GROMACS .gro file of C-alpha atoms in nm:
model
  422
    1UNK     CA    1   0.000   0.000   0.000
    2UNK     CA    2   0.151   0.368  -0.070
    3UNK     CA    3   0.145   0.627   0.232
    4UNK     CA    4   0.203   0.975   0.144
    5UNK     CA    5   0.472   1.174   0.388
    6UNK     CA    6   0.265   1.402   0.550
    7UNK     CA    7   0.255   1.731   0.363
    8UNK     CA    8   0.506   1.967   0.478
    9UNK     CA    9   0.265   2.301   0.382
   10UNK     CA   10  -0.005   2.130   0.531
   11UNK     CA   11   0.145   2.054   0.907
   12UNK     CA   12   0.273   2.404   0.905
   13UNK     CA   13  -0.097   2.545   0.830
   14UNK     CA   14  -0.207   2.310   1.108
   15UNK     CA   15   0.054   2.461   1.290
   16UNK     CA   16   0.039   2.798   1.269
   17UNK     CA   17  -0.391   2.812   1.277
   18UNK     CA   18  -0.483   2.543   1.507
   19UNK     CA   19  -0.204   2.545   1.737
   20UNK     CA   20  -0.261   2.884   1.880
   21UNK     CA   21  -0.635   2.816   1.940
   22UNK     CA   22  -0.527   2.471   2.159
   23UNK     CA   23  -0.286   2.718   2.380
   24UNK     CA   24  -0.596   2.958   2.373
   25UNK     CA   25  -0.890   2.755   2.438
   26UNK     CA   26  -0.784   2.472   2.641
   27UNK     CA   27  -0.431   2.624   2.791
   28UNK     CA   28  -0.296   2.323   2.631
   29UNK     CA   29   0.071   2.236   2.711
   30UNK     CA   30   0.316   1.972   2.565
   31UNK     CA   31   0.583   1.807   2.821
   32UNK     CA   32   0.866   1.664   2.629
   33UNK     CA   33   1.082   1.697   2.904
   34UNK     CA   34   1.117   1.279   2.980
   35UNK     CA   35   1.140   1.155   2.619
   36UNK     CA   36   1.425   1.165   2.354
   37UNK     CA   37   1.262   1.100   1.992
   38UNK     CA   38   1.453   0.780   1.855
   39UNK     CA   39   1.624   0.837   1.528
   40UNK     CA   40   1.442   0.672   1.232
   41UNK     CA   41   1.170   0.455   1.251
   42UNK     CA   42   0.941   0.487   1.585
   43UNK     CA   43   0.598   0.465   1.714
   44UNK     CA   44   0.389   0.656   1.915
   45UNK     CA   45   0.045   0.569   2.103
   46UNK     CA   46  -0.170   0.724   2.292
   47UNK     CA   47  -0.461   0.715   2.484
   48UNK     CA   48  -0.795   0.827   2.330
   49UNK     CA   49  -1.121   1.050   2.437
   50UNK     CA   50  -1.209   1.303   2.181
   51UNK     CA   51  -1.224   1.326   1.810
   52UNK     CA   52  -0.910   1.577   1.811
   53UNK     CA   53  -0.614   1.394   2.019
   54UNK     CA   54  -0.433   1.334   1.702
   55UNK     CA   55  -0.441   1.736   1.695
   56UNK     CA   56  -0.256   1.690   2.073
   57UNK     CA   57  -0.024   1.448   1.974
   58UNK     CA   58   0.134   1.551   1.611
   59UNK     CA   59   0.124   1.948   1.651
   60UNK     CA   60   0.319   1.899   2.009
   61UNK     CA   61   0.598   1.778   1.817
   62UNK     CA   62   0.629   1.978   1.514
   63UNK     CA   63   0.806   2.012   1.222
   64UNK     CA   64   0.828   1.679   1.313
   65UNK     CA   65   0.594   1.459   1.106
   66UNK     CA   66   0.353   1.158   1.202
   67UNK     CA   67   0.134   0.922   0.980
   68UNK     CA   68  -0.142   0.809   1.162
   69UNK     CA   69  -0.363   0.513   1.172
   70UNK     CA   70  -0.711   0.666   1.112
   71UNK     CA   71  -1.077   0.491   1.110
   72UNK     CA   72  -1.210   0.368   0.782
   73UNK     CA   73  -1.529   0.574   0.779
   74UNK     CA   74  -1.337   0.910   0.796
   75UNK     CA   75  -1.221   0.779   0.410
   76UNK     CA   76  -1.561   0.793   0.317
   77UNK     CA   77  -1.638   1.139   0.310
   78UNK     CA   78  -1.564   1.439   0.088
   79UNK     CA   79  -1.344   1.630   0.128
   80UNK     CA   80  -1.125   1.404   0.417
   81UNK     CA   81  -1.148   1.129   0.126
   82UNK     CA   82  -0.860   1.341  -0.039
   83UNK     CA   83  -0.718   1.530   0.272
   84UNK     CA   84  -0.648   1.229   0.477
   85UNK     CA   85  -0.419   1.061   0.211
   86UNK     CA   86  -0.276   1.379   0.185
   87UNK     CA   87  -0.142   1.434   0.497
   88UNK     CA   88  -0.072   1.028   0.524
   89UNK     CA   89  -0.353   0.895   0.715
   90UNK     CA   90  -0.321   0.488   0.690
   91UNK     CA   91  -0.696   0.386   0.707
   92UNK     CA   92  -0.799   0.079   0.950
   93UNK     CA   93  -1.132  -0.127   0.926
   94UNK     CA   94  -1.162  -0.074   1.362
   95UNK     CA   95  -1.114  -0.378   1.541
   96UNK     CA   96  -1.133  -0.651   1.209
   97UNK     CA   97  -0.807  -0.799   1.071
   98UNK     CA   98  -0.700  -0.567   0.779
   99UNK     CA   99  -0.378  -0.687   0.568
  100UNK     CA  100  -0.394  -0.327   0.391
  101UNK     CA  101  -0.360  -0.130   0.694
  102UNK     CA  102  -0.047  -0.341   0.832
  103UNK     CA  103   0.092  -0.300   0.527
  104UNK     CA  104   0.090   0.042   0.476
  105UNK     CA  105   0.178   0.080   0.855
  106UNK     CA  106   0.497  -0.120   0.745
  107UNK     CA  107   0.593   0.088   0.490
  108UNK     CA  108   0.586   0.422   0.676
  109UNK     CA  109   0.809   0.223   0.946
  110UNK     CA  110   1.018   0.059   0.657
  111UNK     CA  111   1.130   0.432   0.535
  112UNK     CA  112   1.232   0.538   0.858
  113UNK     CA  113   0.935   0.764   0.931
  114UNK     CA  114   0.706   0.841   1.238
  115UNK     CA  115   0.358   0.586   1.286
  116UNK     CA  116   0.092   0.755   1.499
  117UNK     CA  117  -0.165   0.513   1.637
  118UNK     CA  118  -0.462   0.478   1.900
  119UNK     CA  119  -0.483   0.158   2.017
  120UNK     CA  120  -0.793   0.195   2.266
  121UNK     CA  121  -0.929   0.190   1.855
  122UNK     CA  122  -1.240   0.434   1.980
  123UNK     CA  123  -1.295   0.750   2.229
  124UNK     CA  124  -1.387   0.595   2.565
  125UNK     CA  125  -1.752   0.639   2.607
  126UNK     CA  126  -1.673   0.556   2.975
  127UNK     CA  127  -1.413   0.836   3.080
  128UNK     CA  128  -1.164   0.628   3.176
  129UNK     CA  129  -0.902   0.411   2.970
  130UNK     CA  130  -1.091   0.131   2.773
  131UNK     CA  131  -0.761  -0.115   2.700
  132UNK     CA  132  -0.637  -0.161   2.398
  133UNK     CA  133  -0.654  -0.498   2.149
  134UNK     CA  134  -0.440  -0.767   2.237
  135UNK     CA  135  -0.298  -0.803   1.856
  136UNK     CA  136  -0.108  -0.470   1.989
  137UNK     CA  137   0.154  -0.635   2.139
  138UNK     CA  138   0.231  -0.873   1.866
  139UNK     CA  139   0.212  -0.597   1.637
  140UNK     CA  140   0.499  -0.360   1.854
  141UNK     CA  141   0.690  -0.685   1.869
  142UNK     CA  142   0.706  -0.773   1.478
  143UNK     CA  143   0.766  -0.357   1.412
  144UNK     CA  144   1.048  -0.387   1.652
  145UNK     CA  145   1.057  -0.017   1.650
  146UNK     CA  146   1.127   0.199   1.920
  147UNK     CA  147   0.778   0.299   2.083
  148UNK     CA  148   0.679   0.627   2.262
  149UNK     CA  149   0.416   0.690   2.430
  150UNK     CA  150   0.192   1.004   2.467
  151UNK     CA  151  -0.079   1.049   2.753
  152UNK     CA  152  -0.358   1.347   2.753
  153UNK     CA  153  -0.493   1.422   3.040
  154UNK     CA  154  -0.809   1.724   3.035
  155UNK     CA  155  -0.927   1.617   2.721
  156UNK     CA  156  -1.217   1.406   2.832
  157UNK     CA  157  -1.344   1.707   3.025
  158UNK     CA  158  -1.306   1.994   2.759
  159UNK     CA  159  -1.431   1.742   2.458
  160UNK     CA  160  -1.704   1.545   2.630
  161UNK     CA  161  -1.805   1.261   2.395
  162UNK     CA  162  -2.160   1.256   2.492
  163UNK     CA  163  -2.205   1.637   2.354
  164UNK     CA  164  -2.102   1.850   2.078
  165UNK     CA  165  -1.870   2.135   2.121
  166UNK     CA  166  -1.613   2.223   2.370
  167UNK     CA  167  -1.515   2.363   2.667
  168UNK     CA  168  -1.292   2.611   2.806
  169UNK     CA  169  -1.026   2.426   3.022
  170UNK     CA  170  -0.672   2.274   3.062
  171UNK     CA  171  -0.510   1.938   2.861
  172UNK     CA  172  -0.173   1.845   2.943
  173UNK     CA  173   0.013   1.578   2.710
  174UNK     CA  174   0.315   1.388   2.814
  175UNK     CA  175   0.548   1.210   2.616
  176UNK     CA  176   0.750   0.948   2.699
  177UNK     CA  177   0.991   0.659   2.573
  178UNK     CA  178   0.844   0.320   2.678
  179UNK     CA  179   1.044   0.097   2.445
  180UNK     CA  180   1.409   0.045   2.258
  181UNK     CA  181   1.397  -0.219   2.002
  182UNK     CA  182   1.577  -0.431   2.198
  183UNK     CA  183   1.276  -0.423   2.455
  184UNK     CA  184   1.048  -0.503   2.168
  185UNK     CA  185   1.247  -0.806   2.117
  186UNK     CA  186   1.306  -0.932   2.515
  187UNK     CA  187   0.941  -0.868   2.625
  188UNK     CA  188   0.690  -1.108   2.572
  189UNK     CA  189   0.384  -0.973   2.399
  190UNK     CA  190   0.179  -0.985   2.733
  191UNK     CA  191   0.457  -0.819   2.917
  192UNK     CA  192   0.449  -0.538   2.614
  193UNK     CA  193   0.045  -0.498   2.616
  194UNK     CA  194   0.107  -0.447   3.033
  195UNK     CA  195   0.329  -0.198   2.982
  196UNK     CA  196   0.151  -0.006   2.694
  197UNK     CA  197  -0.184  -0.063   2.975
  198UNK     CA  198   0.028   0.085   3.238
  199UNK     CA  199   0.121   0.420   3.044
  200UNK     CA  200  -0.219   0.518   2.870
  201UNK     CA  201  -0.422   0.430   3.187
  202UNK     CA  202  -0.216   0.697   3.383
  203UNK     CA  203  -0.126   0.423   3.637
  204UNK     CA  204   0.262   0.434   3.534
  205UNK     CA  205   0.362   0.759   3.705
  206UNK     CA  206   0.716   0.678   3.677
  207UNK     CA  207   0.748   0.796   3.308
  208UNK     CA  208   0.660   1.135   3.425
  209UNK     CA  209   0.865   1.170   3.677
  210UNK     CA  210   0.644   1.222   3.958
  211UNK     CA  211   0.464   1.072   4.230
  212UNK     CA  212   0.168   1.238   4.193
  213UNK     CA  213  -0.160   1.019   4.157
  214UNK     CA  214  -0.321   1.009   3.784
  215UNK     CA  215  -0.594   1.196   3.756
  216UNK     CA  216  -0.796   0.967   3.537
  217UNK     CA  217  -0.829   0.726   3.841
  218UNK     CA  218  -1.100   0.764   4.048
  219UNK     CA  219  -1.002   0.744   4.409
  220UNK     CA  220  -0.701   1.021   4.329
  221UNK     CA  221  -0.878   1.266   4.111
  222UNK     CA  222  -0.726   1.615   4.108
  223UNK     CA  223  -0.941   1.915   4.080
  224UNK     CA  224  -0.649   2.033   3.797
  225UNK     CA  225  -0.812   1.918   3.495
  226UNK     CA  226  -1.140   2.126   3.475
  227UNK     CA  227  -1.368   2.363   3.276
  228UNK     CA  228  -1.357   2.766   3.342
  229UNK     CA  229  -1.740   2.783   3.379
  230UNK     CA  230  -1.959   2.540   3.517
  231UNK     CA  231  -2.295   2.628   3.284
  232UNK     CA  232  -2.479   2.342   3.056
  233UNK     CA  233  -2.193   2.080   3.223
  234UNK     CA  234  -2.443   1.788   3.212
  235UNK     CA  235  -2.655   1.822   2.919
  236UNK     CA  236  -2.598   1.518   2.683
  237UNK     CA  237  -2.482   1.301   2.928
  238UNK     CA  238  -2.777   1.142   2.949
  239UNK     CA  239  -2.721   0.919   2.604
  240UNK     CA  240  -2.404   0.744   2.772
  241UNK     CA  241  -2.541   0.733   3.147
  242UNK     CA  242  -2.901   0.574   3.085
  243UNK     CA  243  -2.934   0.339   3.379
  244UNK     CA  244  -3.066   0.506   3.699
  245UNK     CA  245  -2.815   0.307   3.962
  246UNK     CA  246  -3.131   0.376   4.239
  247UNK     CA  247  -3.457   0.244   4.081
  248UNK     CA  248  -3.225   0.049   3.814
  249UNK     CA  249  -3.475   0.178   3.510
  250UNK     CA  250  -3.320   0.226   3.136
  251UNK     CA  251  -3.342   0.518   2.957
  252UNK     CA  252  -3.532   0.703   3.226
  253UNK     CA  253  -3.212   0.938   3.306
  254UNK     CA  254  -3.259   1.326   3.152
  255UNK     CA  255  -3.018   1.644   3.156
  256UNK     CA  256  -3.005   1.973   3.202
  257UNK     CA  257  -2.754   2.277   3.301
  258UNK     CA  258  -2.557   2.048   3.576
  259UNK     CA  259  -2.821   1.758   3.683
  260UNK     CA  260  -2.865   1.444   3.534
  261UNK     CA  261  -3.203   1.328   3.688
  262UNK     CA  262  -3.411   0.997   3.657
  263UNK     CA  263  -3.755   1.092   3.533
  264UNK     CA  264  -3.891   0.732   3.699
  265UNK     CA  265  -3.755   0.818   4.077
  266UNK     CA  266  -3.648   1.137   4.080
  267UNK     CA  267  -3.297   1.015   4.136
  268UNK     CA  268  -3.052   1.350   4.092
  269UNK     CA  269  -2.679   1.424   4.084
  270UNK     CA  270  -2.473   1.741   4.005
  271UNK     CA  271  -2.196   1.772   3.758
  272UNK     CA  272  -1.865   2.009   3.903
  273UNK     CA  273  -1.650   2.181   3.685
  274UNK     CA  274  -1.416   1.822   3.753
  275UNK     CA  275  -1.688   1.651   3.590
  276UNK     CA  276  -1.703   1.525   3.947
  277UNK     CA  277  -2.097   1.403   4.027
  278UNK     CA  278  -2.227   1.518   4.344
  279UNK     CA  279  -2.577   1.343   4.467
  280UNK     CA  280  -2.845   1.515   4.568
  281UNK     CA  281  -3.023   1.501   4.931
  282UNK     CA  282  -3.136   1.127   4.912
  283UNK     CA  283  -2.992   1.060   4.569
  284UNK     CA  284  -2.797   0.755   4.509
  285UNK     CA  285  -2.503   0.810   4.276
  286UNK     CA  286  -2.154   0.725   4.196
  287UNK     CA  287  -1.918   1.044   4.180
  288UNK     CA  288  -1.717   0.958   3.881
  289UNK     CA  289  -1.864   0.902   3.556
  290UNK     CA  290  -1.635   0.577   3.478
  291UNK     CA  291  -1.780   0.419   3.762
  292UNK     CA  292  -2.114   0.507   3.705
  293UNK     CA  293  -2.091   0.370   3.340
  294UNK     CA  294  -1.912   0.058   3.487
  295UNK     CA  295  -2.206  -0.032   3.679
  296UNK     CA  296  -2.437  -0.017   3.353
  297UNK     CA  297  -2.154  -0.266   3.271
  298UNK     CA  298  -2.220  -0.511   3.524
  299UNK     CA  299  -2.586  -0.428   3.513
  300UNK     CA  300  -2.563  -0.568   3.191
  301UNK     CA  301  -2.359  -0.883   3.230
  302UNK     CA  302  -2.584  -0.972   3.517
  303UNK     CA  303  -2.846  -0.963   3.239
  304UNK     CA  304  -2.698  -1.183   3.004
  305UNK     CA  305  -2.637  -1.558   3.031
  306UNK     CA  306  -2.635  -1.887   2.847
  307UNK     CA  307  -3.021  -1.895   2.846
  308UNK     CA  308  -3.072  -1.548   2.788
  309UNK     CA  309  -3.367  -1.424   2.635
  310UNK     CA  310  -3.240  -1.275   2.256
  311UNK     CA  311  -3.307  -0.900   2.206
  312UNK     CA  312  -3.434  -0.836   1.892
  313UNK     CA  313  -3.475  -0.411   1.765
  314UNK     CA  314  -3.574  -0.292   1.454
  315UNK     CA  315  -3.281  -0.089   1.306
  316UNK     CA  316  -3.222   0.084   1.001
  317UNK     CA  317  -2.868   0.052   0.806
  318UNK     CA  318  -2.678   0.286   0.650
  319UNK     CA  319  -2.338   0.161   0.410
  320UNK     CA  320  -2.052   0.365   0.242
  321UNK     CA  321  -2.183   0.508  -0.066
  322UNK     CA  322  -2.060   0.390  -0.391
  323UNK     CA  323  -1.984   0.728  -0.517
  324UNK     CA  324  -1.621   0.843  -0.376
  325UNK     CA  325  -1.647   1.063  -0.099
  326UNK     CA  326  -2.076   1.008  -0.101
  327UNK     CA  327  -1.984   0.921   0.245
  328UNK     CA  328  -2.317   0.697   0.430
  329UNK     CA  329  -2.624   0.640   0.283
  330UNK     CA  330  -2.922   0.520   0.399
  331UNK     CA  331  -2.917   0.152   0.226
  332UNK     CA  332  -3.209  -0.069   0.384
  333UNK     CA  333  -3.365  -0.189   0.726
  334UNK     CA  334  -3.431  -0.514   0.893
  335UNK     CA  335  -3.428  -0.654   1.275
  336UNK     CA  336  -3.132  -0.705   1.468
  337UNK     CA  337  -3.099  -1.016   1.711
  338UNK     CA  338  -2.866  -1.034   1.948
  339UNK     CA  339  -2.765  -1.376   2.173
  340UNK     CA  340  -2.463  -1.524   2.343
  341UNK     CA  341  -2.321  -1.639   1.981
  342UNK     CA  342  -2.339  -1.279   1.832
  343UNK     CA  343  -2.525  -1.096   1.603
  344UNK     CA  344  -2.826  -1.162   1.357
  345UNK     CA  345  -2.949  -0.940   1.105
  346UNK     CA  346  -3.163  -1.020   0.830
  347UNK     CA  347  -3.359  -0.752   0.621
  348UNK     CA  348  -3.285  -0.577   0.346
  349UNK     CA  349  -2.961  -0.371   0.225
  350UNK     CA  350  -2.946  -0.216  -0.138
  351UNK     CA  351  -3.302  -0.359  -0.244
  352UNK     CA  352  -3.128  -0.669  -0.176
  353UNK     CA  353  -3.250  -0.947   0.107
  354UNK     CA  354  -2.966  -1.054   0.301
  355UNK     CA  355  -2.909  -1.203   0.641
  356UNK     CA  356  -2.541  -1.081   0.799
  357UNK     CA  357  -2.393  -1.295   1.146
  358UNK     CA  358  -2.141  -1.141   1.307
  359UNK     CA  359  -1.988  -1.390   1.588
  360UNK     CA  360  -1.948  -1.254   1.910
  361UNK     CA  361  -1.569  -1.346   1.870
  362UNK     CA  362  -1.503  -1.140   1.581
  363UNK     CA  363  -1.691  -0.838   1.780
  364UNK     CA  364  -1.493  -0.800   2.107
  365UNK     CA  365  -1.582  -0.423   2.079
  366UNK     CA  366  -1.766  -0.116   1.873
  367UNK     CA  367  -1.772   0.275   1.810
  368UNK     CA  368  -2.109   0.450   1.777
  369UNK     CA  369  -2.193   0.791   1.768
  370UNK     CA  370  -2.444   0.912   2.078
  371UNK     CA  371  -2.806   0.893   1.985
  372UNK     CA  372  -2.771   0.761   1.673
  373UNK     CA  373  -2.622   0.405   1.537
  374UNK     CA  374  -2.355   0.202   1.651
  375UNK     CA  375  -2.048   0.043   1.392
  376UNK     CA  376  -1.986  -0.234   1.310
  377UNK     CA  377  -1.665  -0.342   1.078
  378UNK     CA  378  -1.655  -0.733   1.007
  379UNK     CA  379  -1.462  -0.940   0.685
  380UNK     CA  380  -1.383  -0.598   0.562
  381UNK     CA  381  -1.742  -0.439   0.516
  382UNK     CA  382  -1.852  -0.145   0.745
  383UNK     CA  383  -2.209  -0.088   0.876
  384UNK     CA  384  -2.411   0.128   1.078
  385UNK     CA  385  -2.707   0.006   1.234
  386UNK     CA  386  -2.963   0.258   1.348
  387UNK     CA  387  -3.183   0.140   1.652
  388UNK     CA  388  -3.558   0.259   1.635
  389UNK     CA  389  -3.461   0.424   1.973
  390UNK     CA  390  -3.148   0.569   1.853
  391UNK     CA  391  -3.077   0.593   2.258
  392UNK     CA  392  -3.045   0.252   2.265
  393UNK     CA  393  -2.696   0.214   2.052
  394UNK     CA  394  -2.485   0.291   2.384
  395UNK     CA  395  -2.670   0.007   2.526
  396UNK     CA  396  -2.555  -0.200   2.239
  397UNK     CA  397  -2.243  -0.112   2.246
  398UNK     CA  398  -2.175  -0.244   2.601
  399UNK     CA  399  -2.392  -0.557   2.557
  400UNK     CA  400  -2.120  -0.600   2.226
  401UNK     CA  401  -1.807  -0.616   2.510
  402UNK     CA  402  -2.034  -0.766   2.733
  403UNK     CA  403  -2.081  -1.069   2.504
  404UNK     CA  404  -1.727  -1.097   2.382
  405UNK     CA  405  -1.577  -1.104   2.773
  406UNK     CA  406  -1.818  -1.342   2.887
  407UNK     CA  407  -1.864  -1.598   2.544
  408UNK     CA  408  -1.583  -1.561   2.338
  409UNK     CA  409  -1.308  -1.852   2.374
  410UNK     CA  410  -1.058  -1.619   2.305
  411UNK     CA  411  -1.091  -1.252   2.450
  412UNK     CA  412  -0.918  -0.983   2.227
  413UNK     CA  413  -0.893  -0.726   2.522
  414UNK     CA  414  -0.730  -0.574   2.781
  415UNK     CA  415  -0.961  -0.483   3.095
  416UNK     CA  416  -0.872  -0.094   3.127
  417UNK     CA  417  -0.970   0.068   3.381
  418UNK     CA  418  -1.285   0.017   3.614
  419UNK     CA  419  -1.452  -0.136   3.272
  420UNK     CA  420  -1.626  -0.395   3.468
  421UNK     CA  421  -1.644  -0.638   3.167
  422UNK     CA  422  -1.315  -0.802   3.324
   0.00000   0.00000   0.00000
């Protein structure tokens, strides 16, 4: 496959337009004071909330210049369909074996140039570090190429993934070598994914020189990482939060300004400028959003089992268009069942009848976009199913981990942090 060097004219527009608005809007700053970038050939990874980190990540080190492994669907759409190659994007079908995207990630590494990748492969719904595929480690340790690793911390605050926008605030991003080549080669590919684990999770304070607790772990959060104003700091968090953790209803939780409320008990809690939840007077509530989320988690896999009942939704699909750049299209509808082997759907796509299975092995995770359809990428194809609640999808999307931790023979992921699937 042939992967552009990233455009020279480009990165320095990037540069010179974007960069000052980080500084500006989110008093971003760049430590590079506990990394030395390897000559040649290298990777970095990092960890992943919003839509932007790779903004974080490649304009903290310029002029020097990154390819990065970027989602399929971003390909699909006019005009990234012919800015991405551009500025040598490698595109990946997310978490489904793809020969063209190793290959191309090869030949960036095989000219002596910089690989950029994400290896959580989606922004954490959940707020807190979602692991990364297990293929990771076997993939550092055939590269053998040095491997740095870059942590953002503020981001999941400013660039909430359950709403649009941003907030004002602070991200931090910290570089740091985690591995020479010959560590690639000594370290067993457990022993690599541990390490890798260690670093984006924030547990491994020891790369940045300080003993100071991570502040994406719950029981040492530091009230450093927060938005200037605390107005609207709730609203939308209602489509990733949907299970009341008092009356233990779905879909009954609604926001607005700083409460998230439950509409069937009156359950209440109070977003801080931390993104800290405080309950209300008789409220029952977790203060950290991870570990509300990782209850829905275990509210699901107490819900599943061997015997379980299937769960069957209408959805609607939508495909990449055929037209370069078309981007999705609406393409057909059907039902979508869901057991302990995986998932059924049988309908119709292009004025076609079809029936699609996708095993619950080949599905140990999915991205979605909030209150609308969740993604699917299996034996190269790429849909999006729409639920007739598009609520629903975040649901889906845990049951999807959910059945791959407890069915699957062979378990693709690493637990994270306070996931609950694990």
């Amino acid at each position: 496959m042939k992967v552009k060097s990233p455009s020279k004219i480009l990165y320095f527009i990037a540069y010179t337009l974007i960069y000052p608005l980080l500084k500006i809007c989110f008093k971003f700053e760049a430590d590079r004071s506990n990394f030395t970038m390897p000559e040649g050939a290298h990777i970095i990874l990092a960890n992943h909330f919003t839509m932007v980190d790779f903004l974080f990540v490649m304009l903290s080190l310029y002029p020097h210049r990154l390819n990065a492994v970027t989602a399929q669907k971003y390909f699909l759409f006019h005009p990234l369909n012919k800015l991405l190659p551009v500025v040598g994007c490698i595109p990946k079908n997310m978490f489904d074996p793809d020969v063209r995207s190793i290959m191309g990630m090869k030949t960036v590494l095989n000219r002596g140039d910089g690989l950029l990748m994400f290896p959580e492969g989606r922004c954490s719904s959940s707020q807190a570090y979602a692991g990364i595929h297990k293929s990771t480690g076997k993939m550092i340790k055939k590269f053998n190429a040095p491997v740095i690793t870059c942590y953002i911390e503020g981001a999941n605050i400013c660039l909430p993934h359950w709403r649009k926008g941003f907030r004002f605030g602070r991200v931090r991003a910290t570089f740091s070598n985690l591995f020479s080549e010959s560590d690639t080669v000594n370290l067993t590919i457990d022993e690599i994914n541990a390490a890798i684990d260690a670093r984006l999770s924030g547990e491994d304070r020891v790369a940045y020189k300080t003993d100071e607790p991570s502040p994406c772990l719950e029981e040492n959060r530091t009230p450093v990482f927060q938005t200037r104003w605390a107005r609207r700091l709730a609203e939308g968090l209602h489509l990733i939060l949907y299970y009341c953790p008092k009356c233990h209803m779905e879909f009954t939780m609604t926001t607005k300004g700083n409460s998230i409320r439950c509409t069937a008990c009156g359950n209440e809690a109070i977003m801080g400028r931390d993104a800290r939840l405080t309950p209300t007077h008789g409220s029952v509530a977790e203060n950290e959003i991870s570990l509300w989320f990782r209850d829905q988690v275990r509210h699901e896999m107490i819900s599943i089992s061997e015997v379980m009942e299937p769960i069957v939704d209408n959805v609607r699909v939508r495909t990449p268009s055929p037209k370069p750049g078309g981007g999705l299209v609406e393409s057909g509808f059907g039902t979508m069942r869901i057991d302990p082997k995986g998932w059924h759907f049988d309908g119709e796509i292009s004025n076609e009848k079809v029936s699609k299975f996708f095993p619950v092995e080949a599905v140990p995770a999915m991205s979605y976009d909030h209150n609308d359809g969740y993604q699917i990428y299996y034996g190269g194809e790429y849909f999006i199913f729409v639920p007739e609640d598009p609520r629903k999808s975040i649901k889906y999307v845990i049951l999807a981990e959910c059945l791959h931790w407890k069915f699957s023979t062979n378990v693709l992921l690493t637990p994270g942090v306070n996931s609950g699937y694990a």
